[in-house]
Every structure is written in C-alpha cells, then in structure tokens.
Short mmCIF file of C-alpha atoms and ligand atoms in Angstrom, two decimals:
data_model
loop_
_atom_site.label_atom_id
_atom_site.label_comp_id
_atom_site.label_asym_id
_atom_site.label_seq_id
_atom_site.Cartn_x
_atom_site.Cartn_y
_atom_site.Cartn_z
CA UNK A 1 164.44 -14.71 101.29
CA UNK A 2 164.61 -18.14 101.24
CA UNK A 3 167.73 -20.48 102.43
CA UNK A 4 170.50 -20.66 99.56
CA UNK A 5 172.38 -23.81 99.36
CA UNK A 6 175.80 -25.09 97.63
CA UNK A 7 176.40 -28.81 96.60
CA UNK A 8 180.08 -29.49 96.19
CA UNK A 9 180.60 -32.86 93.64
CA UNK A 10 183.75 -35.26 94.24
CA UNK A 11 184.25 -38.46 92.42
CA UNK A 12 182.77 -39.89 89.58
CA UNK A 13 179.80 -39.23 87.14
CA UNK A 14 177.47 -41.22 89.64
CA UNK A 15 178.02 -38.87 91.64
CA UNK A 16 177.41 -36.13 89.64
CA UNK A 17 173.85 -37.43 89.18
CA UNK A 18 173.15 -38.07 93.04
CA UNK A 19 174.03 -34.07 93.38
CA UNK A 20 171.83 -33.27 90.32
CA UNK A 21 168.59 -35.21 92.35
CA UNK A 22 170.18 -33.49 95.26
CA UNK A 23 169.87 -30.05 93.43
CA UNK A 24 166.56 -30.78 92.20
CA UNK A 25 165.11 -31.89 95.52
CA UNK A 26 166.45 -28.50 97.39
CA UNK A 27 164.72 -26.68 94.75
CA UNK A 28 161.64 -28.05 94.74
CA UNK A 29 161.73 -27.21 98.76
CA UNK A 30 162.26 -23.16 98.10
CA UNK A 31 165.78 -23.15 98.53
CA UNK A 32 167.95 -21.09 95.96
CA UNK A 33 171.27 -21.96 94.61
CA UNK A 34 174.16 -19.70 95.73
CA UNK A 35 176.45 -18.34 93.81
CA UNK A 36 179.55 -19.33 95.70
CA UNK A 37 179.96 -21.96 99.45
CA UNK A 38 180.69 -18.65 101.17
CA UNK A 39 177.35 -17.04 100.43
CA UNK A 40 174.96 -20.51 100.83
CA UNK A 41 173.24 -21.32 103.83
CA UNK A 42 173.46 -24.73 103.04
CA UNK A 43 176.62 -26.24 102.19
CA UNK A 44 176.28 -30.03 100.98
CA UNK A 45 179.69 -31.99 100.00
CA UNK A 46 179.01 -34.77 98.26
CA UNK A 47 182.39 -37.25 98.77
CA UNK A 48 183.63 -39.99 97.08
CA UNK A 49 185.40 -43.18 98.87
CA UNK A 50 186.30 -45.19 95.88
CA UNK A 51 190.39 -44.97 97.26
CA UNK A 52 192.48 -43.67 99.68
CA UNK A 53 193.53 -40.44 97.27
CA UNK A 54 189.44 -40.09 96.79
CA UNK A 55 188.65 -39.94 100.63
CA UNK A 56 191.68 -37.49 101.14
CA UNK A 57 190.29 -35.30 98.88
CA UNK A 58 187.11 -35.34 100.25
CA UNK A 59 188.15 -34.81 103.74
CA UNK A 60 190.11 -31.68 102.51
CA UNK A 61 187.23 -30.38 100.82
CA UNK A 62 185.14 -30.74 103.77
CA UNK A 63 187.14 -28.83 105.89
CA UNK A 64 188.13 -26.11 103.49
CA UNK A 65 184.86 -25.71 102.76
CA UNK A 66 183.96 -25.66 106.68
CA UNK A 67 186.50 -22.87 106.53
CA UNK A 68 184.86 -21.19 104.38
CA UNK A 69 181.08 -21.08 105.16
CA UNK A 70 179.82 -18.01 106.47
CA UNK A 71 178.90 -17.88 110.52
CA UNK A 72 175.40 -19.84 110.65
CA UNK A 73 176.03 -21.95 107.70
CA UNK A 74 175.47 -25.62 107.77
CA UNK A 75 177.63 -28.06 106.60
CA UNK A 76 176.27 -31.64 105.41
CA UNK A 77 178.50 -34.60 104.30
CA UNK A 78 177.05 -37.04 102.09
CA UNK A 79 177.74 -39.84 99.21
CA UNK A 80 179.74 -42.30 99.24
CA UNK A 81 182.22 -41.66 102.48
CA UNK A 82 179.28 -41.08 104.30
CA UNK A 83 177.44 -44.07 103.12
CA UNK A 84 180.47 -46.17 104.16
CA UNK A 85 181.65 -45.15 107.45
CA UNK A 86 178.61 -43.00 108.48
CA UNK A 87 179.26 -42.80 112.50
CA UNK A 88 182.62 -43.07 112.17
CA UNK A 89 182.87 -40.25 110.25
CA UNK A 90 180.59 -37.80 112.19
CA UNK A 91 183.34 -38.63 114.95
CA UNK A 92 186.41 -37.70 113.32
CA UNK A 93 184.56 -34.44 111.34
CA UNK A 94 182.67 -32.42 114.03
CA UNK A 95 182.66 -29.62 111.95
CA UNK A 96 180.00 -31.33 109.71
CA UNK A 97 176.37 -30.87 111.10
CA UNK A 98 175.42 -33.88 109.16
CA UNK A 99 176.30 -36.73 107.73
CA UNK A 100 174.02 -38.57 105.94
CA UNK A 101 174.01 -41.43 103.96
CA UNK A 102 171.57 -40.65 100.31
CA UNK A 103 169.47 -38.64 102.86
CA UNK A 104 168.54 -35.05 101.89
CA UNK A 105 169.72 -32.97 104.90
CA UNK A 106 166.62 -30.03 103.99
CA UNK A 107 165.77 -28.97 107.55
CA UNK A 108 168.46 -29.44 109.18
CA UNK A 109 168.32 -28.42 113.41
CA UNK A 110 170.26 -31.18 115.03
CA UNK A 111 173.00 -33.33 113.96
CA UNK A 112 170.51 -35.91 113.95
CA UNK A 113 167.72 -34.83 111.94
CA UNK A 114 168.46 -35.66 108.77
CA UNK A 115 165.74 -37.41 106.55
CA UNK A 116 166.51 -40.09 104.59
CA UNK A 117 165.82 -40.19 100.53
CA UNK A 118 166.01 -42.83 97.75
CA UNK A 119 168.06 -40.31 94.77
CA UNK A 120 167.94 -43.42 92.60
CA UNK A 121 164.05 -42.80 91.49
CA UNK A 122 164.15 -39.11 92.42
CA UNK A 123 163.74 -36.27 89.21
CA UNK A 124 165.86 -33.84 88.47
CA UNK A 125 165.80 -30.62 86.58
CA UNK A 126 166.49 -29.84 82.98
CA UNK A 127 170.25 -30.19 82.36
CA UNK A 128 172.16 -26.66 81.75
CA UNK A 129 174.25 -28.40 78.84
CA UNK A 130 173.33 -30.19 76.05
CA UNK A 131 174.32 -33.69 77.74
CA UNK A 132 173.60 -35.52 80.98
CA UNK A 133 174.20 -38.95 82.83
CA UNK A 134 171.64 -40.84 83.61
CA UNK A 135 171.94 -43.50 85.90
CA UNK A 136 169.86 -46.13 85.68
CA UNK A 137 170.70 -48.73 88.49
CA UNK A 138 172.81 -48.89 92.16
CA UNK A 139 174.21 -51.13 93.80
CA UNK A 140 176.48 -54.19 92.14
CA UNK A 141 175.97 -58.17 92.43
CA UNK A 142 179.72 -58.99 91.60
CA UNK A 143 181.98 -59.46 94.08
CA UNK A 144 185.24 -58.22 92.09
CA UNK A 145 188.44 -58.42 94.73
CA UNK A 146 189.41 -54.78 95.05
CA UNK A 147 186.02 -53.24 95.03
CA UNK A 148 184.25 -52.24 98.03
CA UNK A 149 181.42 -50.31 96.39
CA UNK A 150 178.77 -53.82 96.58
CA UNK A 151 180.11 -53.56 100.66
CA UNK A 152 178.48 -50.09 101.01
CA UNK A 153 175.91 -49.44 97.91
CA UNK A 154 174.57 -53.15 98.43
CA UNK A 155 172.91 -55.42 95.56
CA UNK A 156 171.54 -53.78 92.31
CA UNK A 157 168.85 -52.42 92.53
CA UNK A 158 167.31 -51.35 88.91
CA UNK A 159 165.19 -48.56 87.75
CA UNK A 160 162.22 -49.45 85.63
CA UNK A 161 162.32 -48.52 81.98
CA UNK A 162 159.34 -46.23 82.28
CA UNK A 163 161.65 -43.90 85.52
CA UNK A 164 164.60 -43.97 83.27
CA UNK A 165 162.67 -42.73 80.30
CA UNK A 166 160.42 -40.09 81.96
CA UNK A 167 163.57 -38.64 83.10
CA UNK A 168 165.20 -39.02 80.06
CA UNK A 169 162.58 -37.04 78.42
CA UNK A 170 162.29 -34.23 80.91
CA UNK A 171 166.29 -33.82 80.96
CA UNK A 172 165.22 -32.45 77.06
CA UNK A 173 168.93 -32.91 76.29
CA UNK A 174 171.09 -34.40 73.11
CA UNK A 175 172.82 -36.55 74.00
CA UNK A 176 172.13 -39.00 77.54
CA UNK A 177 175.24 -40.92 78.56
CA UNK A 178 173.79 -44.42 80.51
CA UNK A 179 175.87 -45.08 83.91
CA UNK A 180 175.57 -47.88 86.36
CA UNK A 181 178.02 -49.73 88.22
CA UNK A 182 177.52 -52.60 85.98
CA UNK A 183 174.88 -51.12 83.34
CA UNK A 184 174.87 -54.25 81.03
CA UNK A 185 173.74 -55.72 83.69
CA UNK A 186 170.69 -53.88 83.97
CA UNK A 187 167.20 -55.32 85.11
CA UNK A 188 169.10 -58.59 86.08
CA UNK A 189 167.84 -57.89 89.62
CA UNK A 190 164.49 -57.38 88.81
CA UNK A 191 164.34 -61.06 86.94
CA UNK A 192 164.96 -59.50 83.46
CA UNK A 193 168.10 -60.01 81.98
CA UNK A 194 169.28 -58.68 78.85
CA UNK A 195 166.84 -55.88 79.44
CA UNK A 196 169.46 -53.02 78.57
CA UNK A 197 168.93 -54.10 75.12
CA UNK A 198 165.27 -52.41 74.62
CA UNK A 199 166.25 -49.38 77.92
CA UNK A 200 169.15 -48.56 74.73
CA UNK A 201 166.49 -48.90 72.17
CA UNK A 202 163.76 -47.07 73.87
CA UNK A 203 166.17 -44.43 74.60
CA UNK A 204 168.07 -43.93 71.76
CA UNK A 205 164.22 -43.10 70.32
CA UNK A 206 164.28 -40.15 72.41
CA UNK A 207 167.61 -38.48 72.45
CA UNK A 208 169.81 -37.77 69.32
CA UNK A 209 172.63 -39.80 71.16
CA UNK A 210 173.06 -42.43 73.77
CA UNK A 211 176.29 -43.57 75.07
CA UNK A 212 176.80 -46.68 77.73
CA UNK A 213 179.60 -46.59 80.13
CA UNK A 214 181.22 -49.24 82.33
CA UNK A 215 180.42 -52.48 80.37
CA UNK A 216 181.55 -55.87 81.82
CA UNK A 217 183.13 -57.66 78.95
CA UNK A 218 181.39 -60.61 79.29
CA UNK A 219 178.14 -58.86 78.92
CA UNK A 220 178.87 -57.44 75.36
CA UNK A 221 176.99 -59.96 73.38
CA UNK A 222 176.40 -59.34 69.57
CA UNK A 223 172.84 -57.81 70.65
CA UNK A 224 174.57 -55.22 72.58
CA UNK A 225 176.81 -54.69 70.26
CA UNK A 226 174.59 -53.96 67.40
CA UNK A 227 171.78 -52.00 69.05
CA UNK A 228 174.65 -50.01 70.25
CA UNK A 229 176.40 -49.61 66.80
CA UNK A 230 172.70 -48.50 65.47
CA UNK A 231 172.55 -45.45 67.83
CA UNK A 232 175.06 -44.19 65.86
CA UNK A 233 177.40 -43.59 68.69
CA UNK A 234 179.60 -46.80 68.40
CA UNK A 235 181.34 -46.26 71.33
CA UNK A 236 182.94 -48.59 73.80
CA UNK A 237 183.40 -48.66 77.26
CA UNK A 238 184.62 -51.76 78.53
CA UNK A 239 185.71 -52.18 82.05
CA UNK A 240 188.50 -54.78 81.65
CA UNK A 241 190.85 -54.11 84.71
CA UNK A 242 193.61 -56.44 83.36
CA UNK A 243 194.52 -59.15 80.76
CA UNK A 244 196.63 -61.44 82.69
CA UNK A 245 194.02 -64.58 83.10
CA UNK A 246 195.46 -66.02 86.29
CA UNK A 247 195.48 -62.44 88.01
CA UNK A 248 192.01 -62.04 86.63
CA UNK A 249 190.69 -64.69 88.76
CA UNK A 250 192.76 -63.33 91.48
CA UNK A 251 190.78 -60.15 90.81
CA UNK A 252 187.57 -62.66 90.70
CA UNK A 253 186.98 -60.94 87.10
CA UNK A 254 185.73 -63.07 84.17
CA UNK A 255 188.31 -62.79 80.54
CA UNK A 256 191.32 -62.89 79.69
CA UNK A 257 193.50 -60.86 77.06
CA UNK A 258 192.93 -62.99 73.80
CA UNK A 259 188.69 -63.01 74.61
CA UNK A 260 188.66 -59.04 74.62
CA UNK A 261 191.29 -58.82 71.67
CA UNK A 262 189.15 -61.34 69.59
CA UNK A 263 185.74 -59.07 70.52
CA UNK A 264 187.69 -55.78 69.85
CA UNK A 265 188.30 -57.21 66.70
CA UNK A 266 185.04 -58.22 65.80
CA UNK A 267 183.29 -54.76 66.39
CA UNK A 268 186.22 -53.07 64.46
CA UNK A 269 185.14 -55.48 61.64
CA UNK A 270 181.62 -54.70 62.32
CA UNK A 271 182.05 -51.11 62.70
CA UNK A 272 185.04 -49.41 62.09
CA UNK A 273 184.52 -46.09 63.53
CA UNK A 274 183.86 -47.69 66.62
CA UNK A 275 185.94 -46.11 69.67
CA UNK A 276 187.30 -47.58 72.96
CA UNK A 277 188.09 -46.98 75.94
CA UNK A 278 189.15 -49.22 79.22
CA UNK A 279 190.56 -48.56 82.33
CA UNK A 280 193.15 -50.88 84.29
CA UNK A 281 194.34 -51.31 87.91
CA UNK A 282 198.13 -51.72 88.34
CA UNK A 283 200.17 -53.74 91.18
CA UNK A 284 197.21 -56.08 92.01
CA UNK A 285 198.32 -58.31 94.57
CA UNK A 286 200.33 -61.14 93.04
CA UNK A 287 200.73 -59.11 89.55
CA UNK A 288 204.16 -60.03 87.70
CA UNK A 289 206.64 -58.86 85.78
CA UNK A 290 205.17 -61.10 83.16
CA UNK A 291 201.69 -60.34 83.70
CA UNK A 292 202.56 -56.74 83.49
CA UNK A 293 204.32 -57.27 79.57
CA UNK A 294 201.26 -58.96 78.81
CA UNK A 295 199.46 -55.83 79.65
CA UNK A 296 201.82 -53.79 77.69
CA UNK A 297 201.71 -56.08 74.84
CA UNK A 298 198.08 -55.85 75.26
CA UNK A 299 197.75 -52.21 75.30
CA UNK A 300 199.92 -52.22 71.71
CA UNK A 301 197.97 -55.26 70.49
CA UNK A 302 194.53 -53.09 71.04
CA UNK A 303 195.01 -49.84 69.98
CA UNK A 304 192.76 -48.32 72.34
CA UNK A 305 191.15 -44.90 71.94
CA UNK A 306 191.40 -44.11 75.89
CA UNK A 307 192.62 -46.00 78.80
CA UNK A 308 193.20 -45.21 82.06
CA UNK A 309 195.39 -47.05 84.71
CA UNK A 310 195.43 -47.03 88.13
CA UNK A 311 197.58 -47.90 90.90
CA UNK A 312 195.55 -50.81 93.55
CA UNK A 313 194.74 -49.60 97.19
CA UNK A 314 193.93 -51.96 99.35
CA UNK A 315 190.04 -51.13 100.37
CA UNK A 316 189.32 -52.50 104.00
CA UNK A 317 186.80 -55.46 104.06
CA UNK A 318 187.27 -56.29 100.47
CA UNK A 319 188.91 -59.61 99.21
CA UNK A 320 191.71 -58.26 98.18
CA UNK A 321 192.74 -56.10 101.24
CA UNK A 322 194.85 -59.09 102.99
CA UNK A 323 196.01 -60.59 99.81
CA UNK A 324 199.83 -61.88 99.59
CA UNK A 325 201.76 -60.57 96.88
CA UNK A 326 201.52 -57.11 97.41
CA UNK A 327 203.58 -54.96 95.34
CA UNK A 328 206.09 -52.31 96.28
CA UNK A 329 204.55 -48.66 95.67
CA UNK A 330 207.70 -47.55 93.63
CA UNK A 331 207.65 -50.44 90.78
CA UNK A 332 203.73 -49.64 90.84
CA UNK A 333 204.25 -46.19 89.89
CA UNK A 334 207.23 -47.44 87.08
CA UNK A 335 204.39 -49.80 85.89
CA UNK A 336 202.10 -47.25 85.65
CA UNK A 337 204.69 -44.90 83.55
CA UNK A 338 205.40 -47.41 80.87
CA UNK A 339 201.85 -48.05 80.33
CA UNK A 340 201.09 -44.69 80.37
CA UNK A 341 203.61 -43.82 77.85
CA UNK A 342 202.69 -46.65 75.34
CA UNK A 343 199.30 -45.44 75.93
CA UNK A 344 199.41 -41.31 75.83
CA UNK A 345 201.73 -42.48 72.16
CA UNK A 346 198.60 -44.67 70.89
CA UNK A 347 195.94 -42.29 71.69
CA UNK A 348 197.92 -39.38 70.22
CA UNK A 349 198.84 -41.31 67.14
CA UNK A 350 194.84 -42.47 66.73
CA UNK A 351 193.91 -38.63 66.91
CA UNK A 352 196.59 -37.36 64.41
CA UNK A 353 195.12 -39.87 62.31
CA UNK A 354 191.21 -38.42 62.30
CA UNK A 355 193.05 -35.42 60.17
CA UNK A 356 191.46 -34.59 57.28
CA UNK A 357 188.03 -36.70 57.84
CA UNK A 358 185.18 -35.49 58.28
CA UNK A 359 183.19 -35.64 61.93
CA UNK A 360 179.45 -35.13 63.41
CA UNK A 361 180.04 -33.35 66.64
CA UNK A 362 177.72 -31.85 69.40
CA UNK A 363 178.36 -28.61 70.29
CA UNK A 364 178.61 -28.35 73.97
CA UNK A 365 179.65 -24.72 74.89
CA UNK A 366 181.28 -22.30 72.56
CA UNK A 367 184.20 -23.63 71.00
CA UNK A 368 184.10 -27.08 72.56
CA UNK A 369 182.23 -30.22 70.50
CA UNK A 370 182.47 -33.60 70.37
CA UNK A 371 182.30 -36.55 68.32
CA UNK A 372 180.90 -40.18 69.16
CA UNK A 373 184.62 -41.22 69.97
CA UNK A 374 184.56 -38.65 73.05
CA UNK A 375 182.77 -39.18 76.27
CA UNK A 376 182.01 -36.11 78.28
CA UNK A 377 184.24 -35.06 81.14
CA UNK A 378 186.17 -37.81 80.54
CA UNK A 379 188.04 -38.60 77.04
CA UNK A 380 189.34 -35.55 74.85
CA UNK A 381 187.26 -32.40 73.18
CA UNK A 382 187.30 -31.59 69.72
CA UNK A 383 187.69 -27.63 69.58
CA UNK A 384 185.40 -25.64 67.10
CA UNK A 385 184.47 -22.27 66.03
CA UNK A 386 183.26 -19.91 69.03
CA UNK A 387 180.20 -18.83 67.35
CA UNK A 388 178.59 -22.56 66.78
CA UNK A 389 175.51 -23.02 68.82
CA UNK A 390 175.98 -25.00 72.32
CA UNK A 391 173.47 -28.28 71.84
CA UNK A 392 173.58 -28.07 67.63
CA UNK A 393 175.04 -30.40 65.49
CA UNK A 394 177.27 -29.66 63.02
CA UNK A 395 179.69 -31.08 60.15
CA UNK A 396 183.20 -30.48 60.60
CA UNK A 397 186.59 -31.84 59.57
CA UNK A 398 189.48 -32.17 61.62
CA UNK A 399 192.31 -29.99 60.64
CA UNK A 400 194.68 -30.59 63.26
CA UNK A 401 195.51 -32.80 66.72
CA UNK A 402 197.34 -32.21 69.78
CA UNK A 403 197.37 -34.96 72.29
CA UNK A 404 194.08 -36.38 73.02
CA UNK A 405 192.51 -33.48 71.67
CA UNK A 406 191.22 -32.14 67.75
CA UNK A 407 190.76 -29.05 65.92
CA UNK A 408 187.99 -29.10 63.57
CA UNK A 409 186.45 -26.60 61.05
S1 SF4 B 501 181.62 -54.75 88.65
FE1 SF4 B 501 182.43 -52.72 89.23
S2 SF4 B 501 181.19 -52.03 90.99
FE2 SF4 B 501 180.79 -54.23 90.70
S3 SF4 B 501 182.23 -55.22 92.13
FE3 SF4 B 501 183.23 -55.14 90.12
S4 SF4 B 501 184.42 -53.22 90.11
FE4 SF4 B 501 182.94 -53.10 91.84
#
C-alpha cells in the first residue's frame, strides 16, 4: 500500500492552486489521498503569511494538526510562511519535519531532504467541480507600502500562453477564474505588455466562462474592458485599497477616488450588468478622519457589488512597517464597522434588486449556482433546485434575496 498524504490549504485562492500542483505532483509519485490528517502518512500544511491573523492561523493549524497525525506521520510546512521565514521557522516549529519553501517534500527522511519544485509551470489534475483558478503568474514588480508578498515571492515571473492554456484545457472545467498577484499585468516581465488581452481571448475560446481577479486600476484600459465584457462574464475585480489620493501615494498606489468613480461609470454605461467588487485596507498609517468620509462617501458614491475591508498590520521589512501616523486599533475597528455597515446595506439592497430578472447560472453542486456577478468562494451563491446538474447551465429567475445571497427558480 502505498504512502497516503493530506494537504491542508490556508489563505487565499493562490494558494489553493499551489496545493492543487501539490496534489497532482504526490499523485503522480504513487501516493494516495487520505481521507482524513489522522489517517495520511503525509501531512502537508500549506500556510499563508499575508498578516499577523493569517500566520496565527497557520501556526495553530500546524500544531493541531501535529496533534493529530498518527505515530510515524510526517509533517511538512510549506507556502507562504515558509517561503518567508524558512529557518526561522523550522526553529520555533520542531514538530514540523520540513519546511520547505515551493519544494515538494515526496521522500522525506531528514529534516533536510526536501527537494525543491517550481508549482508555477507544474500540471495538475482535472478539477472535482465545475470551476478552478488558474494562476497564471508569481511574483509582483510593485512595490505597494503594506505589502510584503514582492519581499518573499520576488519579481513576476509569467507563464507562457501556451502553459496556461494546456492547463486550462486539461482542467476540462466551465468556468476558469484567472489569478495573479497583479494579473493585468501579465507577460510585462517577459517584454510583452498588454498580453492578458489575447491569454483572456485565447481562453475564453476554451472555457464557457473566464473571470479575472485582482486588477490594478490603472491597468483597466478600454481593451481590457471590452474583451472582458465579451466573455460574457462582465465582472470586476479591482484592487483599489483606498480613495484618499494623498494616502494613496502614502500607500505608493496609483488613483484616486474620482479616476475609479469616472471608470466605474464608464463600464456601467458600457455594460450594465457589469458587477464589482474591491477590497480596502483601513487605518493606513497617516489615514484621517477625512480621508476615511471620503471612503465612506466613496463606498455610497459606487455602489459596489462586494467589498471587503481590512484593518492594516504592519508587515516587517515593508515600507510601511515604520511609518508615522499609526492609528489606534480601537478607531480602526469603528472605521471598519461603519464601512462595513454602509457596505453589507448596499450589497443587500443590489441583491433584493436582481428579484424578478432573469439569470444564467452555473451549477456548482446541488442546490448551489452562480451567476457572472458571483466569484467562487468568495462573493455570495445563488441557491437552486437540488436536482439541477453540478457543471450545467441553466435559466433561472430570482425569486427572493437574503443578504448577499439569491434564491432562484
Ligand atoms: S500589487 Fe498586490 S502583490 Fe503587488 S505589491 Fe501591491 S498589494 Fe502587493
């Protein structure tokens, strides 16, 4: 019987595609998947270091997990926390028997031997639902203030169309959501610019749907925009992180709130179906009460579809770690309710108001769809008949909404 393994996901949908290569790659070496940690052989936790609450978590996992493993087990830490503080970490967590940056911990004997992979270019197997990420680059060239993700993923480093594609094809799925630290960006390291433009074309030849996330606003040019309005999924992710210009540049971020008002606008007017979502980070260093109304007003102004805030933590080594103007926890977390509240109120009011039209959604297990205006895992579900195929789509109104989420017949 061969060795059984269990990968254990934190963090974000990058992730989630490192630990489907990660999957794939165990496979392909004989191992089988276990049904629970307590039964594997192999235990793999793949963390995430993004903030202080995300490295907690991870830690906790790590040693519940360790906890949990049957006598013999191995235990293997890798992603992100063990990307960024690698030794450090096999210090303070000797109950890991690796800890490995991207490597693929497959024979493991020592703490030591651990070979190293590239997951970027690695395939995976056939996804189990009827959607998948695909990521199509690492690494970021920006150097925004709180992030410390270009400090331990490096410089982007692109896929070429014809890797992104054959995996595209062999996930044989509906609908294949794009995901990159900066995807508009793609091929910009490689010398070729503007290159997402034909990766969304080429794709959205294969796949019923395609859907970008994390878009730098001042990458959504009217190319973008269109070739993503003609995959018929005119949905918007747009990383905007605040409005307030001057704490923008503080955040070393290009914008300011009237630019992504006026280009909300504009693909409303070009598309009106079109759905958005942003996410924002709350008590930057130096953020006022006045740059915190504008927000507000903002968030009003918008009408968003989603948006999700976020309080700042101070990431060691990155620009913004040492900043002045730090901001008292307890007014972040009152900023964070108000905008919340005006928020949770928009998004509800924008789903009561889908009652009574008529929707294309993708059935993605029994009883659970979605339309273009929902991202997977992340934004609301629409919730359908039980006996509707997983991976068809169908032709259903909305009859009722509740939150962020719709009933539809
Ligand atoms: S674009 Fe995203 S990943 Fe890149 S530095 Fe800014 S926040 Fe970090």
């Amino acid at each position: 019987m061969p060795d059984s393994f269990w990968v254990e996901t934190l963090g974000c949908p990058k992730n989630q595609v490192d630990s489907d290569k990660l999957t794939g790659t165990l496979l392909a070496d004989g191992l089988t998947p276990a049904d629970a940690p307590e039964d594997a052989d192999l235990v793999v936790v793949n963390t995430c270091a993004f903030i202080e609450a995300a490295r907690q978590e991870s830690v906790d996992t790590v040693l519940a997990l360790s906890e949990a493993r049957r006598s013999g087990a191995r235990l293997v830490v890798t992603g992100c926390m063990a990307e960024r503080y690698g030794t450090e970490l096999a210090e303070v967590l000797p109950e890991a028997d690796a800890v490995a940056g991207f490597g693929v911990p497959v024979t493991l004997r020592t703490r030591a031997d651990v070979p190293s992979l590239d997951l970027l270019n690695v395939p995976r197997p056939a996804s189990a639902a009827p959607w998948a990420y695909v990521k199509v680059a690492e690494g970021c060239d920006r150097h925004c203030g709180f992030c410390a993700i270009p400090s331990f993923r490096g410089r982007q480093r692109s896929r070429s169309m014809d890797s992104v594609l054959a995996e595209v094809e062999a996930l044989e799925v509906k609908e294949v959501v794009l995901v990159a630290q900066d995807l508009a960006s793609y091929g910009r390291d490689v010398g070729a610019a503007g290159s997402i433009v034909p990766l969304v074309r080429a794709v959205a030849e294969r796949v019923a749907r395609v859907r970008l996330l994390y878009l730098y606003p001042s990458e959504l040019d009217d190319e973008l925009v269109d070739v993503i309005c003609a995959t018929g999924v005119p949905y918007f992710d747009l990383s905007l992180q605040h409005v307030a210009k001057g704490l923008l540049r503080r955040m070393r971020r290009w914008g300011d709130g009237r630019r992504f008002l006026g280009r909300i606008g504009a693909i409303r007017r070009r598309q009106p179906d079109a759905a958005f979502r942003s996410s924002f980070i709350v008590g930057y260093p130096g953020e006022t009460e006045d740059d915190h109304d504008q927000l507000l007003r903002f968030i009003d102004e918008a009408q968003l579809d989603w948006a999700g805030f976020f309080a700042f933590s101070p990431e060691e080594g990155t620009y913004a770690a040492d900043l002045d103007g730090q901001v008292p926890a307890s007014l972040v977390a009152e900023r964070l309710r108000e905008l919340s509240e005006v928020q949770d109120r928009i998004t509800a009011e924008r789903r009561a108001a889908l009652v009574g039209q008529k929707i294309d959604v993708l059935v993605d297990a029994p009883g659970i769809a979605r339309s273009h205006r929902e991202a997977p895992e992340i934004d609301g579900i629409v919730s359908v008949q039980a006996d509707w195929d997983a991976g068809s789509f169908m032709e259903a109104t909305v009859v009722a909404a509740a939150g962020p989420d719709l009933e539809a017949v």
